[in-house]
XYZ file of C-alpha atoms in Angstrom:
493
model
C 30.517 65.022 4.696
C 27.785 63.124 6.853
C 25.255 60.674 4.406
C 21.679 60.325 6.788
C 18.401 58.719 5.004
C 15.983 61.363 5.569
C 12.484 61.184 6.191
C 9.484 63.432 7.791
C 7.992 60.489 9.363
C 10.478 59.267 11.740
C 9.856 57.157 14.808
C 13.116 58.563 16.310
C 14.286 61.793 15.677
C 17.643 62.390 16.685
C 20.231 64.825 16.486
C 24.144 63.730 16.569
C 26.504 65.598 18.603
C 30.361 64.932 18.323
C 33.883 66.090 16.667
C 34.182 65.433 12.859
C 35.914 62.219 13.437
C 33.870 60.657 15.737
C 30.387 61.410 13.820
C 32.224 59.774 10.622
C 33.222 56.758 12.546
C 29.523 56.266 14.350
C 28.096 57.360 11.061
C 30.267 54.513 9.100
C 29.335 52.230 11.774
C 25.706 52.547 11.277
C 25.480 52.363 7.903
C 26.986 49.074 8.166
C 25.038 47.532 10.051
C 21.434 48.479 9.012
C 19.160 47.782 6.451
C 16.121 49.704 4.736
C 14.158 48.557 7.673
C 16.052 50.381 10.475
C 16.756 53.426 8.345
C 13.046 53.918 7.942
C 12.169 54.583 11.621
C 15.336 56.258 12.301
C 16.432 59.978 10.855
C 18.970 61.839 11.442
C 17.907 65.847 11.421
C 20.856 67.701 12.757
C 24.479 67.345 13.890
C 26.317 69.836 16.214
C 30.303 70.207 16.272
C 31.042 72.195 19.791
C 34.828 73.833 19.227
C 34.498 73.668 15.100
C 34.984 77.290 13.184
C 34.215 75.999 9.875
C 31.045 73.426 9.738
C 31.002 71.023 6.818
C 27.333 70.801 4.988
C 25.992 67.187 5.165
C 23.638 65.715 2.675
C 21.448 62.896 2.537
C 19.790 61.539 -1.200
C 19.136 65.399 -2.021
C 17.766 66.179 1.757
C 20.093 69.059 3.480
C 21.326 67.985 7.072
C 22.262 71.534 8.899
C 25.374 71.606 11.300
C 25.602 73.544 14.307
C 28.648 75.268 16.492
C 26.526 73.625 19.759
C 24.383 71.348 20.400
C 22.219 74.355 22.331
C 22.139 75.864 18.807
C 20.515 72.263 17.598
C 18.215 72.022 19.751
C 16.779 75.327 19.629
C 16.832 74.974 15.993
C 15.158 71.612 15.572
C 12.812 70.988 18.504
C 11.145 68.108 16.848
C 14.430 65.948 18.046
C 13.555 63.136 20.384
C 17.029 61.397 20.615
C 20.206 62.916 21.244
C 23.799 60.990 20.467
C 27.093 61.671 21.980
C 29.232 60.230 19.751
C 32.591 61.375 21.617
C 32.341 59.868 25.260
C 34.240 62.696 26.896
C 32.758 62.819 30.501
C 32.285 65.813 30.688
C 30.295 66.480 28.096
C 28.064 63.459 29.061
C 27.705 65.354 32.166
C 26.410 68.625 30.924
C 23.794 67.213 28.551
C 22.342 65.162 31.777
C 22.196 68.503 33.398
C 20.663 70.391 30.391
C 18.386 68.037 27.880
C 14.769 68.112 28.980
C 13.092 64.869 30.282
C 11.181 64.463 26.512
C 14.840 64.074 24.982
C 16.582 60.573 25.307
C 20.354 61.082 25.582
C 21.986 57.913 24.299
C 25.963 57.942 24.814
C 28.419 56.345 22.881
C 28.529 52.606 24.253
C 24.708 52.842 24.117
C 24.252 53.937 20.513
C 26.302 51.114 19.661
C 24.113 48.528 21.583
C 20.989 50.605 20.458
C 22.202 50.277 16.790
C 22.982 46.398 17.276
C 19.749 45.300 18.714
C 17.668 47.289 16.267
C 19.689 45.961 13.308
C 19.317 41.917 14.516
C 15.381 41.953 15.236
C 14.676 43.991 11.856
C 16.763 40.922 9.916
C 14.687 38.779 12.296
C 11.534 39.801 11.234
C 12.668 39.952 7.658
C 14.177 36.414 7.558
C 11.135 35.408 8.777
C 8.451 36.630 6.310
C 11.134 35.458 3.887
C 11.182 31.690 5.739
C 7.092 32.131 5.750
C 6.942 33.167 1.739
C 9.162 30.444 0.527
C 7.041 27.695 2.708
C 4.132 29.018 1.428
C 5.398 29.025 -2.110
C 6.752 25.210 -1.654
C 3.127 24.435 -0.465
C 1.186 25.814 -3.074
C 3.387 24.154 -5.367
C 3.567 20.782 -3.661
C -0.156 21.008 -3.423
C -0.700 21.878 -7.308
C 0.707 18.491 -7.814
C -1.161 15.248 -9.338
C 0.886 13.146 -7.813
C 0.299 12.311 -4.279
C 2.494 12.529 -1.689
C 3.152 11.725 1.892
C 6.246 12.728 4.451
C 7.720 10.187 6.382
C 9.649 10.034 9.651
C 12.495 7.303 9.468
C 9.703 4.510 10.426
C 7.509 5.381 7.774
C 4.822 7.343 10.219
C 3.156 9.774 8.287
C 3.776 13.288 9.671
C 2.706 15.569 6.555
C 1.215 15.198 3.182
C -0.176 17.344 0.091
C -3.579 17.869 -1.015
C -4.138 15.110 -3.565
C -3.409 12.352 -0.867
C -6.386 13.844 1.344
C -8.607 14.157 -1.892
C -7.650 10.808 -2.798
C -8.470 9.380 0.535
C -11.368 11.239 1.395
C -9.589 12.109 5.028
C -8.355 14.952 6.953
C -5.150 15.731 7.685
C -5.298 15.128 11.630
C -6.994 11.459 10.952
C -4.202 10.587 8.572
C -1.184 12.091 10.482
C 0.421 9.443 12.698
C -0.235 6.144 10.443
C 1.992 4.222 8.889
C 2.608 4.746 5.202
C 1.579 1.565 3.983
C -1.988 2.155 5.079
C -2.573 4.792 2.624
C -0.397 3.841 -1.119
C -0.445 0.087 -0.085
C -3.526 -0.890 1.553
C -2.104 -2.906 4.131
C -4.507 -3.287 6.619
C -1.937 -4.504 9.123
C 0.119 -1.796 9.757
C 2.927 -4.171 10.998
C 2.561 -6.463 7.698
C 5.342 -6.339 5.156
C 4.403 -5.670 1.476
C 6.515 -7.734 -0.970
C 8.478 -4.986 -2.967
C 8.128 -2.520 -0.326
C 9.889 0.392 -2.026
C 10.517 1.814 1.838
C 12.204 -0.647 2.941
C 15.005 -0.747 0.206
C 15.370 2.638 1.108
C 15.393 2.635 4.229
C 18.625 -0.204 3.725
C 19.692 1.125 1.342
C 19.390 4.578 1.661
C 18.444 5.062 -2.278
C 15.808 6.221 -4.197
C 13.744 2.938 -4.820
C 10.027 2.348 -6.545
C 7.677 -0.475 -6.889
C 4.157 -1.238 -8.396
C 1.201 -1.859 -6.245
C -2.486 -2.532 -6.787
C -5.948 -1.866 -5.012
C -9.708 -2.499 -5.227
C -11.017 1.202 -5.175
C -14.508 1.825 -3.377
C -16.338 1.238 -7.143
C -15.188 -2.593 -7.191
C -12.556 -0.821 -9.871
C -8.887 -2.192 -9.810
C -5.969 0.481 -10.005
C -2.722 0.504 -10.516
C 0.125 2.260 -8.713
C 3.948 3.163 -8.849
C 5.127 4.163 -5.146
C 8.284 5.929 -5.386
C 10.217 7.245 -2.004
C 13.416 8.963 -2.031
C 15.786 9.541 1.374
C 16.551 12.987 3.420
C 19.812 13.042 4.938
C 20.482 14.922 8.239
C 24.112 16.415 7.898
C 25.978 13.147 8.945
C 24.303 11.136 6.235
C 21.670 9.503 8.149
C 17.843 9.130 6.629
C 15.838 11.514 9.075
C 12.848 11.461 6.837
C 11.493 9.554 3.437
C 9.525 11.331 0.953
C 6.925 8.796 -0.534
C 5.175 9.795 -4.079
C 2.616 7.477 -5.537
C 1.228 7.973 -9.017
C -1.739 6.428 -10.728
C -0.385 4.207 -13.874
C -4.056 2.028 -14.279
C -4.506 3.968 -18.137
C -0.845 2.859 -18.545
C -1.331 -0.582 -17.627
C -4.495 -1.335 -19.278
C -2.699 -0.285 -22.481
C -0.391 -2.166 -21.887
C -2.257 -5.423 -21.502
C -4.006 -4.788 -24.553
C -0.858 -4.754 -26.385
C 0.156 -7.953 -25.201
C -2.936 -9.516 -25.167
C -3.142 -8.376 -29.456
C 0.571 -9.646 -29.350
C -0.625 -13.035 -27.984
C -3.661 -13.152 -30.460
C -1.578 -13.072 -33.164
C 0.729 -15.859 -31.790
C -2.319 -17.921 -31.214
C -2.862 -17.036 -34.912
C -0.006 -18.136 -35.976
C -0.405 -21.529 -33.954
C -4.161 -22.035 -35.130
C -2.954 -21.886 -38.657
C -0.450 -24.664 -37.987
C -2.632 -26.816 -36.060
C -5.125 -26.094 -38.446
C -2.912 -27.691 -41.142
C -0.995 -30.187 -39.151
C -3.635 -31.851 -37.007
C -6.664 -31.711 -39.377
C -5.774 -33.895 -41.941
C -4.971 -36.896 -40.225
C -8.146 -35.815 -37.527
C -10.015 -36.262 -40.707
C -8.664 -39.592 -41.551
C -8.759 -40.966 -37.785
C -12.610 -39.788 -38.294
C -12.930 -41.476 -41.331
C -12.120 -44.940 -40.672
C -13.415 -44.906 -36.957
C -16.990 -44.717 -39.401
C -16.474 -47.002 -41.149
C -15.049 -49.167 -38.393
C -18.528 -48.472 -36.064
C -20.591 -49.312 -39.511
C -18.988 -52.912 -39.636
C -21.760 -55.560 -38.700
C -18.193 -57.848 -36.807
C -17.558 -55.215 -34.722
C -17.962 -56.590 -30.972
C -20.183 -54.404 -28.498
C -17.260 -53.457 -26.314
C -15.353 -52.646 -29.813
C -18.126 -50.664 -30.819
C -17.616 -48.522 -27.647
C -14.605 -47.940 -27.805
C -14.354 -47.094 -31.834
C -17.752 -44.067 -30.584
C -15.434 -42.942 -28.160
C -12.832 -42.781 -30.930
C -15.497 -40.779 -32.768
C -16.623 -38.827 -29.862
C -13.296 -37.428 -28.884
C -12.309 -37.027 -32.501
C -15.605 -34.376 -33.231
C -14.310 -32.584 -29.945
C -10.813 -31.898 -31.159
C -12.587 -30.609 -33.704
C -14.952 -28.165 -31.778
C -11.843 -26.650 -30.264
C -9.776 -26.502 -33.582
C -13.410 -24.365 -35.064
C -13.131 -22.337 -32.147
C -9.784 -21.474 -32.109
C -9.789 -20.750 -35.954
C -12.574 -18.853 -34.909
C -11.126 -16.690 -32.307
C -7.841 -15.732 -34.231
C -9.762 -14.992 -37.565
C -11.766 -11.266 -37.696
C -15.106 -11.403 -37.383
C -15.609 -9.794 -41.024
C -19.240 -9.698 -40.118
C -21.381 -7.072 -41.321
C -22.247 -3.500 -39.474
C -25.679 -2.759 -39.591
C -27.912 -0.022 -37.316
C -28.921 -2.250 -34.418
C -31.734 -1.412 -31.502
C -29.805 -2.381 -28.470
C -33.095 -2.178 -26.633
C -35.056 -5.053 -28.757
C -32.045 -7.320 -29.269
C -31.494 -7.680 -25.171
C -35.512 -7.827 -24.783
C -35.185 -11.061 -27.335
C -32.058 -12.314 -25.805
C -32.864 -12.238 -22.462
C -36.692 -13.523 -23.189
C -34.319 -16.791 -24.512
C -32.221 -16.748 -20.863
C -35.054 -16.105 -19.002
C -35.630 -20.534 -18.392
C -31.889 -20.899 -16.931
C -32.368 -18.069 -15.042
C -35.653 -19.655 -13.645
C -34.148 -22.799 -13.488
C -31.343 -21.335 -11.393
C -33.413 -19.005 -8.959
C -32.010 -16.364 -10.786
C -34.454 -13.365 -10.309
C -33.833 -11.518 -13.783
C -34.727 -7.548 -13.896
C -34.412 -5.292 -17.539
C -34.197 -2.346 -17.280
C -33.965 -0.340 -20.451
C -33.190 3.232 -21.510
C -36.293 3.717 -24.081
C -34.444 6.862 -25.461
C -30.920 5.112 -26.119
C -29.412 5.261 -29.723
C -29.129 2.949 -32.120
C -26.329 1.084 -32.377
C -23.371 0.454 -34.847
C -22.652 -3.503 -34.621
C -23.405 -6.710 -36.175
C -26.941 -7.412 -34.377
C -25.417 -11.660 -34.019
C -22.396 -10.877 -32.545
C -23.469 -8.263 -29.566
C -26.374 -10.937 -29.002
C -23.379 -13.740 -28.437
C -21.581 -11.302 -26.062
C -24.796 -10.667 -24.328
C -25.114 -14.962 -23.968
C -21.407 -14.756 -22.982
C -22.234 -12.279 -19.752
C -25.219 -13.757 -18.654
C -23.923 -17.238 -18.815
C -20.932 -16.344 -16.442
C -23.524 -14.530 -14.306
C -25.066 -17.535 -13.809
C -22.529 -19.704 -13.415
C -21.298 -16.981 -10.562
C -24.909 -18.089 -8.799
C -25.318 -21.646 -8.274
C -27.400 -20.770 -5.199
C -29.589 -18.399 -7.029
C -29.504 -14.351 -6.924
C -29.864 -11.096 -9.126
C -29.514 -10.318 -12.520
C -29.435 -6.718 -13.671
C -29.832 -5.776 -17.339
C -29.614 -2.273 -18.255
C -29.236 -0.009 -21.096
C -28.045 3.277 -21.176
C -26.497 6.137 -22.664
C -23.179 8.559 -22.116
C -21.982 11.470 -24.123
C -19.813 9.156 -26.284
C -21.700 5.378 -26.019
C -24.530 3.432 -25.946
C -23.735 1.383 -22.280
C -24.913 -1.895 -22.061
C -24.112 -3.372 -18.652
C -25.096 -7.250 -16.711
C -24.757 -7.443 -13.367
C -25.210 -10.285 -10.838
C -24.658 -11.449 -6.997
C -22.299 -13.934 -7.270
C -19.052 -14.589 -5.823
C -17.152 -11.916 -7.607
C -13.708 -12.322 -8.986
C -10.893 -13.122 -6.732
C -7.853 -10.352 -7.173
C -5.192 -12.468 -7.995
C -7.323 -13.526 -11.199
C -9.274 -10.692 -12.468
C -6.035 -9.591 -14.888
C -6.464 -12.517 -16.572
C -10.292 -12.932 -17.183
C -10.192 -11.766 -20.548
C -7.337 -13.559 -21.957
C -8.273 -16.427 -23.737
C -8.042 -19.943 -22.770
C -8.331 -19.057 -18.834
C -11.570 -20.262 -17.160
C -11.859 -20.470 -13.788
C -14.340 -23.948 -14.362
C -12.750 -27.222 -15.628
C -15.523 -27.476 -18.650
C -15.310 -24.621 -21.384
C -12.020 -23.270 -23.737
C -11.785 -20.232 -21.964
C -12.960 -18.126 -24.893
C -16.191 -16.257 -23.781
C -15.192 -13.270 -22.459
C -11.946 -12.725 -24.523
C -14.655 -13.170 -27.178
C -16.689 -10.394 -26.339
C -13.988 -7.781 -25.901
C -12.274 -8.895 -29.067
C -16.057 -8.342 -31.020
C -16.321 -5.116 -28.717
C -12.593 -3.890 -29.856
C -13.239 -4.625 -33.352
C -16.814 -2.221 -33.886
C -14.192 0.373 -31.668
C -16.043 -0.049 -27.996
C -14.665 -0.241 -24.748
C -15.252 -3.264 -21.705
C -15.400 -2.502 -18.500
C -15.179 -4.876 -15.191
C -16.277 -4.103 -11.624
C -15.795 -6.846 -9.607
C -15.919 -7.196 -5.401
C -15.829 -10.618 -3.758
C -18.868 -12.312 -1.533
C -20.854 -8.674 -3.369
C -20.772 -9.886 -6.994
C -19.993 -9.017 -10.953
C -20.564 -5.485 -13.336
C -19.268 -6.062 -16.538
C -20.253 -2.919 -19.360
C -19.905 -2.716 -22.820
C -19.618 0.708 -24.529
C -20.965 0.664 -27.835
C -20.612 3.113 -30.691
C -23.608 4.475 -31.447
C -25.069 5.516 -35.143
C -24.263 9.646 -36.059
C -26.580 11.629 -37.426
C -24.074 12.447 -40.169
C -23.645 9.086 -41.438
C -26.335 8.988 -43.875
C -25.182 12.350 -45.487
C -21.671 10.962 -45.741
C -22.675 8.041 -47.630
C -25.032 10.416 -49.885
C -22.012 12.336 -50.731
C-alpha cells in the first residue's frame, strides 16, 4: 500500500510509474526526507504498475490514490499530471516515455527524483531554520529591550558593537553614534577613552575571565549625583577564549542614599552617646576652670600681662562651651512644637533680615514666591534657622558677589522651598559628605549647619535635596509637609 499527502492545490502534480517494489522504496525514501513544507507543493495523484494483474489500492489520510495497468492508462485518466517519475531505471522504459510524454509533462527518472527530492527537502529546512533563527532573535530583543537595566555588548577590547534600548534612552543617543566607542565612555564617564578607571570591572574580566562588578558615580545633566553598579560577564568562543563581554549597569542612587541615612542616624546616635559623656566629664571641671579664672581676672594684683592671659583662659573656656551647647544640641530632638506655618511670610521676613550681607557681599538677592502654596506643617523657628543655614553657605560660596534665588513652590506631595546661588559649587569628591556633621569645608564653624537642617527637615518627615555643578553654582530644596485638609476633622473627632 502507497501513503501520498494529498491535496487539490499542488504546485507539482505528478504521477509515479514503477514495479511494486521500487514505488515502496522511492515512496519510503521520500517520506524520509521531507517535511510539511515539501509535501504541501508536491502530490502524488496516480501510480501505474506496467506487467501487474492485480493492482493494490493506495491511500493517503482518507484521499483514494487510483493504480493503473500503464502509465498510458494514467495519463489518460488524470491529465492534470505535470510530473512523471520512473521509479525503476530500466532503459528502456526511460526510452519510451521520452518518445511518448508530451512537452507539458516533465519526466524525472530515477537518479533525478532522488536529487529533485534532496534539493527540495534542504532549502525548505533552510527557509524554516531561518524564520526560526529570525523569531528567536526577535524574541531575545524584545526581551533584552524590556529590560531596566542597561546594557551594552562588547568586543574583547571593550568597543561597543550593540546595546539595548535603555542605554540609548539613558544617553539620549542613537545607536550608530554610540556603536564603535569604548565602554567606559558610556557607564563610566571617562572622558579619555584610553584612561583607566580604578575598579574597572572589565578589566578583571578581561584577566580574569570572571564575572566581576564595581560601583561607579556621575554628575547627571541636572547637577544630580548617581550611583551605579557595572557588572560584565565573559563569552567564550569554543576554545575558552573571551570573544565578547556583556556589560550591565544598574542605577543603585535610591539604594545608596538609604543607605547613608542609615549610617549617618547610626553616627548620630554615637555622637549621642559621646555628647552625653563629654557633657558629664568635661563640664564640671570647665565650670570650675571658669570659675576661678573670674575670680582670678577680678583680683586688683593681677599684672596686665596676667590679666591677659587669665581672659584668654576665660575666652577659650566660654568657647568649649559653645561647642559642648551645640553638640548637646545636635544629638538631642528638637521637641519643638508643630504649628501651621506660611512658608511664604516666614522667607519674606527672613530674607528682609539677609538682605544687608547680601548687599554687603554684592549678592543680588531675587524672591520669588508661589502666592498659592500651602501652609506648612513645621515649627515656624526652626525652618527660619534652616533658611539662615542655606543662605549663609550661599554666601559664603560668593565672596566675589553673584545670585541668590529664593523660591517657593508646590508638588503633588510638598511644599518646595529651594536657595540657589552662583558660587563655586561643590567639588565631587566632597559632596557625600556635606551633610554629615562636623565637616566644613572653611576652617571657622563646627560643621553643623547643614546636617542641622536635614536633621530638622527629617524630623517634621521632609526630604533635602542637593544639585550641585562646579564653576555653575549651588540648588539645595527642602520638601516640606504641608497642612491636610483633614486634619482639623481628625482632631474634632
Amino acid at each position: 500500500m502507497l501513503s501520498a499527502k494529498y491535496n487539490d492545490n499542488k504546485r507539482y502534480v505528478i504521477g509515479v510509474i514503477g514495479d511494486i517494489p521500487a514505488l515502496l522504496t522511492f515512496w519510503q525514501m521520500f517520506k524520509d526526507q521531507s517535511n510539511e513544507a515539501v509535501l504541501s507543493e508536491i502530490g502524488v495523484v496516480a501510480a501505474a504498475l506496467p506487467g501487474e494483474t492485480v493492482l493494490p489500492e493506495a491511500h493517503d489520510s482518507g484521499h483514494h490514490i487510483p493504480t493503473y495497468a500503464g502509465y498510458r492508462a494514467m495519463l489518460k485518466a488524470h491529465p492534470e499530471i505535470n510530473m512523471v517519475i520512473e521509479t525503476t531505471g530500466r532503459s528502456a522504459l526511460v526510452h519510451e516515455l521520452r518518445e511518448y510524454l508530451p512537452a507539458s509533462v516533465t519526466l524525472v527518472e530515477r537518479g533525478a527524483a532522488n536529487f529533485f527530492i534532496n534539493l527540495l527537502t534542504s532549502d525548505k529546512i533552510w527557509v524554516a531554520c531561518k524564520a526560526d533563527l529570525l523569531h528567536t532573535q526577535n524574541m531575545l530583543k524584545t526581551i533584552i529591550d524590556q529590560m531596566d537595566q542597561e546594557m551594552l555588548f562588547l568586543d574583547n577590547r571593550g568597543t561597543i558593537v550593540d546595546m539595548n534600548r535603555a542605554v540609548l534612552e539613558k544617553a539620549g543617543a542613537t545607536k550608530l553614534k554610540l556603536m564603535g566607542r569604548p565602554y567606559g565612555e558610556v557607564f563610566l564617564g571617562v572622558d579619555d577613552p584610553e584612561a583607566e578607571c580604578d575598579g574597572d570591572p572589565l578589566l578583571v574580566t578581561l584577566q580574569t575571565g570572571e564575572t566581576a562588578e564595581g560601583v561607579t558615580s556621575q554628575v547627571d545633566t541636572d547637577g544630580r549625583m548617581r550611583y551605579y553598579r557595572v557588572y560584565t560577564h565573559p563569552v567564550a568562543d569554543e576554545d575558552g577564549s573571551i570573544s565578547h563581554v556583556v556589560a550591565v549597569r544598574r542605577d543603585i542612587t535610591q539604594r545608596t542614599s538609604i543607605e547613608q541615612r542609615l549610617q549617618q542616624a547610626e553616627k548620630l546616635a554615637s555622637i549621642g552617646e559621646l555628647s552625653t559623656y563629654m557633657a558629664h566629664e568635661i563640664r564640671n571641671p570647665l565650670f570650675a576652670i571658669s570659675g576661678f579664672a573670674n575670680s582670678l581676672i577680678r583680683s586688683p594684683e593681677l599684672s596686665e600681662k596676667m590679666r591677659e592671659k587669665v581672659s584668654i583662659i576665660l575666652e577659650e573656656s566660654k568657647r568649649l562651651d559653645l561647642i559642648l551647647k551645640s553638640l548637646l544640641n545636635f544629638t538631642r530632638p528638637t521637641g519643638a512644637e508643630v504649628h501651621e506655618v506660611d512658608l511664604n511670610e516666614l522667607i519674606r521676613v527672613t530674607m528682609g533680615v539677609m538682605s544687608l550681607p547680601c548687599q554687603n557681599q554684592r549678592v543680588e538677592c531675587t524672591v520669588d514666591l508661589d502666592e498659592s502654596a500651602a501652609l506648612v506643617k513645621a515649627n515656624p523657628d526652626l525652618i527660619k534657622q534652616c533658611l539662615i543655614n542655606l543662605v549663609k553657605n550661599s554666601l559664603e560660596a560668593m565672596e566675589n558677589g553673584g545670585r541668590l534665588l529664593v523660591t517657593s513652590s508646590m508638588n503633588p506631595d510638598f511644599v518646595v522651598l529651594s536657595v540657589e546661588d552662583t558660587g563655586h559649587g561643590i567639588p565631587l569628591d566632597i559632596r557625600d559628605k556635606i551633610f554629615s556633621p562636623f565637616f566644613s569645608t572653611r576652617g571657622k564653624g563646627h560643621g553643623l549647619g547643614l546636617a542641622q537642617t536635614r536633621k530638622i527637615i527629617d524630623e517634621i518627615g521632609g526630604d533635602v535635596d542637593l544639585v550641585s555643578k562646579e564653576n555653575v553654582g549651588t540648588k539645595i530644596t527642602l520638601y516640606l509637609p504641608p497642612i491636610l485638609a483633614v486634619a482639623d476633622q481628625q482632631e474634632s473627632e
